[in-house]
């Protein structure tokens, strides 16, 4: 039993293979958090201490006991207005103007399977793999009922949390802030690892000590954003890749979020993950509910590598869905960096022919094939094929491409509208804008109000009309601006950002239902919406608009802390690179792109015969390693922000095959030697280097490492395939 309840002490225990999570209903009905961490066996309520703490309030239930304070005790779902002055998980604005919600335990239920969340992405599991605990809390005065949901995937060492806020009272209330997870730590000194960035430079690792005060990251951009990924790690200060305690929190949501870490007056730490409170005030009339998106939690006492492995497994196997969850992904040739907006049907066909010649599986026709779309200033919303530009119908083009020997994919950006479009001229009110104000432009486009069913339905019909025209096996779903004008004609303003995301998810769900075999790749100016929410619908996401191999090493390193390689859209592009002007060898570009779903983003006609031979070899190699990369365990071997080389490896489940990839980052006079220490091998097994036949014990490669060659080259890269001897 993963979920236990001791009636007498009112203690809940959630056990996974290596972790325990405990909470307790106290004498007054408050739900206190007791413990989360490595497996424990007893009741952890002995950890609680009570002293008279000046200026910290005491609930009236405690009578004259001045030692009992919500401001000090660890809580499971802290609310504003009951004497806890730290950051709240929930803020309720009541009809009488007060901001208070006094939640007390009223009951609980356990279920033999993992809960689902209506309209929202969530971790799923087969029956027998997960259990659910629902705890009901209620405020008697305003009638607000909160259901705390806990999903326990015992074998996977994963606990998920979500909350449903329901108004059962007579008067309306407004939710001003809602998190799905709170972790309170009585003791310890923690670093927060977060992943910041910008367009074309996403998910840089930042490790900061959590000091007194609040350290917060989040998004107000309408999407999870390039700037801060909705996933963080709380690590004890000495935690490394393979030693020490750490906790991961991944928000399964693609819109505005807020993550706050706080060290309080008694050196206790609180971390909250949930919906962004800015631009959000969600009214609930009697009987209405708000479902707070899920947070996935995991803990490792063996460092960051093990924590990442748990999230890779959870996201790859319990969040990604559909045919492509476990099927090989097609190797793509995308037209964007090959042709941008300047192409016709013939250009696409030529790309398809050269793709087939090189062994590439699929050609993707990127932006520019529809409406009036010669650049990024017009045409969005007009989802009809520009046959004049293509010189043929879409059906003809797909047939020709298929005849050339490759499959066909297409780019769409359904959530957007250009002011210069037929759609906008007909339905200006379908765009999000604040009445009486000019809209804020971003890439010269506006955002369609996807919180409105009629808007979604219209676009859905248009997009299906395109996808039904030919054999289209892949869609790149893009979203190329932030949301500024948070106002809808239909719904109240404080609901828009949330309802918009629910609308996007609804659209994606319907698309998947209608085209179950379609591979959808997410994208938002590259990695501006690279999150666990989108991965429920799109098993891969274009990781970044930056295809420079060196920058990608850092971007993919940051991405790897939570997201498995199978989700990381990664392509080889031309040099000098279009984002940085840097030239890196084709071999090195290939090695870097092979840390994800492989493909190309260039015009093969511009490659020399020698380069084409390299590309054919890359494709042959990738196909032979595809299973190892997609299904194997991933290990970070170095830190590309600080080490002389970037190195990572994939090890098969059975540990009988491994692929080590290394890119040298530094070259100096009389260069020092870099030794790469491996991970995840069987210590006593002998591994053969598939290329030169040299044999090593797994332990030797892990303890002492392998010296990398010193070559007089810029950024040379190496791939070492290791095969375990029988
Ligand atoms: C975004 C994407 C690119 C490309 C362009 C097309 O920037 O990230 O890959 O599809 O849009 O406009």
GROMACS .gro file of C-alpha atoms in nm, residues 243-478:
model
  236
  243UNK     CA    1   2.551   1.263  -0.414
  244UNK     CA    2   2.324   1.453  -0.180
  245UNK     CA    3   1.960   1.532  -0.128
  246UNK     CA    4   1.743   1.713  -0.377
  247UNK     CA    5   1.377   1.766  -0.460
  248UNK     CA    6   1.231   1.841  -0.801
  249UNK     CA    7   0.906   2.025  -0.872
  250UNK     CA    8   0.769   2.024  -1.225
  251UNK     CA    9   0.454   2.218  -1.304
  252UNK     CA   10   0.238   2.040  -1.562
  253UNK     CA   11   0.112   2.359  -1.719
  254UNK     CA   12   0.201   2.579  -2.014
  255UNK     CA   13   0.072   2.919  -1.904
  256UNK     CA   14   0.150   3.173  -1.635
  257UNK     CA   15   0.309   3.022  -1.329
  258UNK     CA   16   0.470   3.123  -1.003
  259UNK     CA   17   0.731   2.940  -0.801
  260UNK     CA   18   0.835   3.094  -0.470
  261UNK     CA   19   1.106   2.975  -0.235
  262UNK     CA   20   1.126   3.137   0.105
  263UNK     CA   21   1.349   3.102   0.409
  264UNK     CA   22   1.154   3.221   0.710
  265UNK     CA   23   1.240   3.377   1.042
  266UNK     CA   24   1.311   3.038   1.200
  267UNK     CA   25   1.531   2.921   0.911
  268UNK     CA   26   1.256   2.700   0.778
  269UNK     CA   27   1.214   2.675   0.401
  270UNK     CA   28   0.892   2.682   0.204
  271UNK     CA   29   0.859   2.621  -0.168
  272UNK     CA   30   0.537   2.677  -0.362
  273UNK     CA   31   0.455   2.589  -0.722
  274UNK     CA   32   0.135   2.700  -0.887
  275UNK     CA   33  -0.056   2.947  -1.097
  276UNK     CA   34   0.079   3.298  -1.132
  277UNK     CA   35  -0.114   3.535  -0.908
  278UNK     CA   36  -0.058   3.843  -1.125
  279UNK     CA   37  -0.319   3.888  -1.399
  280UNK     CA   38  -0.527   3.628  -1.217
  281UNK     CA   39  -0.838   3.670  -1.006
  282UNK     CA   40  -1.067   3.380  -1.068
  283UNK     CA   41  -1.427   3.429  -0.956
  284UNK     CA   42  -1.618   3.124  -0.840
  285UNK     CA   43  -1.993   3.146  -0.810
  286UNK     CA   44  -2.180   2.897  -0.596
  287UNK     CA   45  -2.106   2.547  -0.724
  288UNK     CA   46  -1.813   2.649  -0.947
  289UNK     CA   47  -1.467   2.494  -0.930
  290UNK     CA   48  -1.113   2.580  -1.025
  291UNK     CA   49  -0.870   2.298  -1.092
  292UNK     CA   50  -0.512   2.393  -1.015
  293UNK     CA   51  -0.269   2.227  -1.258
  294UNK     CA   52  -0.059   1.945  -1.127
  295UNK     CA   53   0.291   1.958  -0.985
  296UNK     CA   54   0.511   1.649  -1.012
  297UNK     CA   55   0.741   1.593  -0.715
  298UNK     CA   56   1.033   1.365  -0.673
  299UNK     CA   57   1.318   1.329  -0.427
  300UNK     CA   58   1.662   1.178  -0.457
  301UNK     CA   59   1.927   1.124  -0.192
  302UNK     CA   60   2.173   1.030  -0.466
  303UNK     CA   61   2.215   1.364  -0.629
  304UNK     CA   62   2.079   1.541  -0.932
  305UNK     CA   63   2.145   1.259  -1.179
  306UNK     CA   64   1.903   1.022  -1.005
  307UNK     CA   65   1.647   1.300  -0.970
  308UNK     CA   66   1.667   1.368  -1.345
  309UNK     CA   67   1.634   0.998  -1.422
  310UNK     CA   68   1.310   0.984  -1.222
  311UNK     CA   69   1.165   1.280  -1.408
  312UNK     CA   70   1.279   1.144  -1.745
  313UNK     CA   71   1.098   0.822  -1.673
  314UNK     CA   72   0.786   0.997  -1.543
  315UNK     CA   73   0.761   1.243  -1.831
  316UNK     CA   74   0.857   0.993  -2.102
  317UNK     CA   75   0.635   0.709  -1.981
  318UNK     CA   76   0.359   0.871  -1.776
  319UNK     CA   77   0.298   1.204  -1.945
  320UNK     CA   78   0.385   1.171  -2.315
  321UNK     CA   79   0.112   0.979  -2.489
  322UNK     CA   80   0.010   0.821  -2.814
  323UNK     CA   81   0.176   0.622  -3.084
  324UNK     CA   82   0.498   0.819  -3.066
  325UNK     CA   83   0.551   0.776  -2.694
  326UNK     CA   84   0.746   0.461  -2.772
  327UNK     CA   85   0.782   0.466  -3.149
  328UNK     CA   86   1.092   0.593  -3.331
  329UNK     CA   87   1.049   0.953  -3.435
  330UNK     CA   88   1.102   1.044  -3.800
  331UNK     CA   89   1.427   1.219  -3.888
  332UNK     CA   90   1.312   1.556  -4.021
  333UNK     CA   91   1.428   1.805  -4.277
  334UNK     CA   92   1.262   2.134  -4.187
  335UNK     CA   93   1.235   2.407  -4.451
  336UNK     CA   94   1.269   2.704  -4.211
  337UNK     CA   95   1.640   2.772  -4.211
  338UNK     CA   96   1.667   2.625  -4.562
  339UNK     CA   97   1.428   2.870  -4.728
  340UNK     CA   98   1.248   3.086  -4.468
  341UNK     CA   99   0.949   3.240  -4.649
  342UNK     CA  100   1.101   3.213  -4.997
  343UNK     CA  101   0.982   2.888  -5.145
  344UNK     CA  102   0.732   2.729  -5.377
  345UNK     CA  103   0.612   2.374  -5.421
  346UNK     CA  104   0.918   2.294  -5.625
  347UNK     CA  105   1.152   2.409  -5.350
  348UNK     CA  106   0.975   2.175  -5.108
  349UNK     CA  107   0.986   1.892  -5.357
  350UNK     CA  108   1.358   1.943  -5.416
  351UNK     CA  109   1.416   1.940  -5.042
  352UNK     CA  110   1.214   1.619  -5.025
  353UNK     CA  111   1.418   1.459  -5.301
  354UNK     CA  112   1.748   1.546  -5.140
  355UNK     CA  113   1.608   1.432  -4.804
  356UNK     CA  114   1.524   1.094  -4.956
  357UNK     CA  115   1.868   1.073  -5.113
  358UNK     CA  116   2.030   1.131  -4.773
  359UNK     CA  117   1.808   0.889  -4.580
  360UNK     CA  118   1.593   1.153  -4.405
  361UNK     CA  119   1.238   1.033  -4.330
  362UNK     CA  120   1.025   1.343  -4.352
  363UNK     CA  121   1.012   1.693  -4.498
  364UNK     CA  122   0.840   1.964  -4.296
  365UNK     CA  123   0.702   2.266  -4.479
  366UNK     CA  124   0.743   2.544  -4.223
  367UNK     CA  125   0.585   2.890  -4.212
  368UNK     CA  126   0.477   3.067  -4.533
  369UNK     CA  127   0.249   2.823  -4.720
  370UNK     CA  128  -0.091   2.977  -4.638
  371UNK     CA  129  -0.292   3.298  -4.682
  372UNK     CA  130  -0.093   3.607  -4.765
  373UNK     CA  131   0.227   3.517  -4.587
  374UNK     CA  132   0.544   3.636  -4.756
  375UNK     CA  133   0.692   3.748  -4.428
  376UNK     CA  134   0.583   3.747  -4.065
  377UNK     CA  135   0.366   4.059  -4.089
  378UNK     CA  136   0.049   3.909  -4.232
  379UNK     CA  137  -0.166   3.608  -4.301
  380UNK     CA  138  -0.196   3.434  -3.964
  381UNK     CA  139  -0.550   3.310  -3.917
  382UNK     CA  140  -0.609   3.252  -4.289
  383UNK     CA  141  -0.562   2.878  -4.292
  384UNK     CA  142  -0.605   2.817  -4.662
  385UNK     CA  143  -0.327   2.695  -4.885
  386UNK     CA  144  -0.160   2.956  -5.102
  387UNK     CA  145  -0.177   2.741  -5.414
  388UNK     CA  146  -0.053   3.027  -5.628
  389UNK     CA  147   0.269   3.038  -5.427
  390UNK     CA  148   0.309   2.662  -5.412
  391UNK     CA  149   0.218   2.620  -5.779
  392UNK     CA  150   0.001   2.322  -5.692
  393UNK     CA  151  -0.251   2.200  -5.439
  394UNK     CA  152  -0.142   2.062  -5.104
  395UNK     CA  153  -0.268   1.721  -5.208
  396UNK     CA  154  -0.049   1.727  -5.519
  397UNK     CA  155   0.250   1.844  -5.319
  398UNK     CA  156   0.212   1.575  -5.053
  399UNK     CA  157   0.176   1.311  -5.322
  400UNK     CA  158   0.488   1.427  -5.500
  401UNK     CA  159   0.679   1.437  -5.172
  402UNK     CA  160   0.560   1.086  -5.084
  403UNK     CA  161   0.657   0.964  -5.430
  404UNK     CA  162   1.003   1.110  -5.373
  405UNK     CA  163   1.025   0.869  -5.079
  406UNK     CA  164   0.965   1.083  -4.771
  407UNK     CA  165   0.664   1.166  -4.557
  408UNK     CA  166   0.519   1.513  -4.518
  409UNK     CA  167   0.472   1.746  -4.222
  410UNK     CA  168   0.345   2.100  -4.193
  411UNK     CA  169   0.380   2.410  -3.970
  412UNK     CA  170   0.080   2.583  -3.810
  413UNK     CA  171   0.028   2.858  -3.556
  414UNK     CA  172  -0.340   2.823  -3.465
  415UNK     CA  173  -0.350   3.058  -3.166
  416UNK     CA  174  -0.255   3.368  -3.363
  417UNK     CA  175  -0.398   3.624  -3.601
  418UNK     CA  176  -0.231   3.895  -3.807
  419UNK     CA  177  -0.409   4.227  -3.825
  420UNK     CA  178  -0.345   4.204  -4.197
  421UNK     CA  179  -0.557   3.894  -4.251
  422UNK     CA  180  -0.907   3.814  -4.374
  423UNK     CA  181  -0.987   3.661  -4.039
  424UNK     CA  182  -0.901   3.974  -3.844
  425UNK     CA  183  -1.092   4.194  -4.085
  426UNK     CA  184  -1.399   3.974  -4.033
  427UNK     CA  185  -1.362   3.913  -3.660
  428UNK     CA  186  -1.152   4.182  -3.496
  429UNK     CA  187  -1.319   4.095  -3.165
  430UNK     CA  188  -1.171   3.744  -3.177
  431UNK     CA  189  -0.830   3.877  -3.080
  432UNK     CA  190  -0.742   3.939  -2.718
  433UNK     CA  191  -0.743   4.315  -2.668
  434UNK     CA  192  -0.845   4.559  -2.400
  435UNK     CA  193  -1.152   4.757  -2.511
  436UNK     CA  194  -1.071   5.119  -2.582
  437UNK     CA  195  -0.696   5.055  -2.606
  438UNK     CA  196  -0.473   4.977  -2.899
  439UNK     CA  197  -0.335   4.625  -2.877
  440UNK     CA  198   0.031   4.559  -2.801
  441UNK     CA  199   0.192   4.402  -3.107
  442UNK     CA  200   0.452   4.134  -3.091
  443UNK     CA  201   0.600   3.997  -3.415
  444UNK     CA  202   0.321   4.203  -3.567
  445UNK     CA  203   0.057   3.957  -3.462
  446UNK     CA  204  -0.222   3.934  -3.207
  447UNK     CA  205  -0.342   3.642  -2.999
  448UNK     CA  206  -0.676   3.479  -3.069
  449UNK     CA  207  -0.908   3.443  -2.773
  450UNK     CA  208  -0.880   3.069  -2.723
  451UNK     CA  209  -1.085   3.097  -2.406
  452UNK     CA  210  -1.384   3.127  -2.641
  453UNK     CA  211  -1.524   2.803  -2.781
  454UNK     CA  212  -1.651   2.958  -3.105
  455UNK     CA  213  -1.306   3.097  -3.188
  456UNK     CA  214  -1.142   2.760  -3.124
  457UNK     CA  215  -1.406   2.573  -3.317
  458UNK     CA  216  -1.364   2.795  -3.622
  459UNK     CA  217  -0.985   2.758  -3.624
  460UNK     CA  218  -1.017   2.384  -3.558
  461UNK     CA  219  -1.234   2.343  -3.868
  462UNK     CA  220  -0.988   2.545  -4.076
  463UNK     CA  221  -0.687   2.346  -3.956
  464UNK     CA  222  -0.865   2.013  -4.011
  465UNK     CA  223  -0.956   2.137  -4.357
  466UNK     CA  224  -0.583   2.164  -4.425
  467UNK     CA  225  -0.480   1.839  -4.259
  468UNK     CA  226  -0.744   1.647  -4.455
  469UNK     CA  227  -0.609   1.762  -4.789
  470UNK     CA  228  -0.326   1.514  -4.812
  471UNK     CA  229  -0.125   1.260  -4.624
  472UNK     CA  230   0.008   1.485  -4.350
  473UNK     CA  231   0.184   1.290  -4.077
  474UNK     CA  232   0.335   1.563  -3.861
  475UNK     CA  233   0.238   1.906  -3.738
  476UNK     CA  234   0.468   2.168  -3.588
  477UNK     CA  235   0.244   2.369  -3.356
  478UNK     CA  236   0.398   2.710  -3.303
   0.00000   0.00000   0.00000
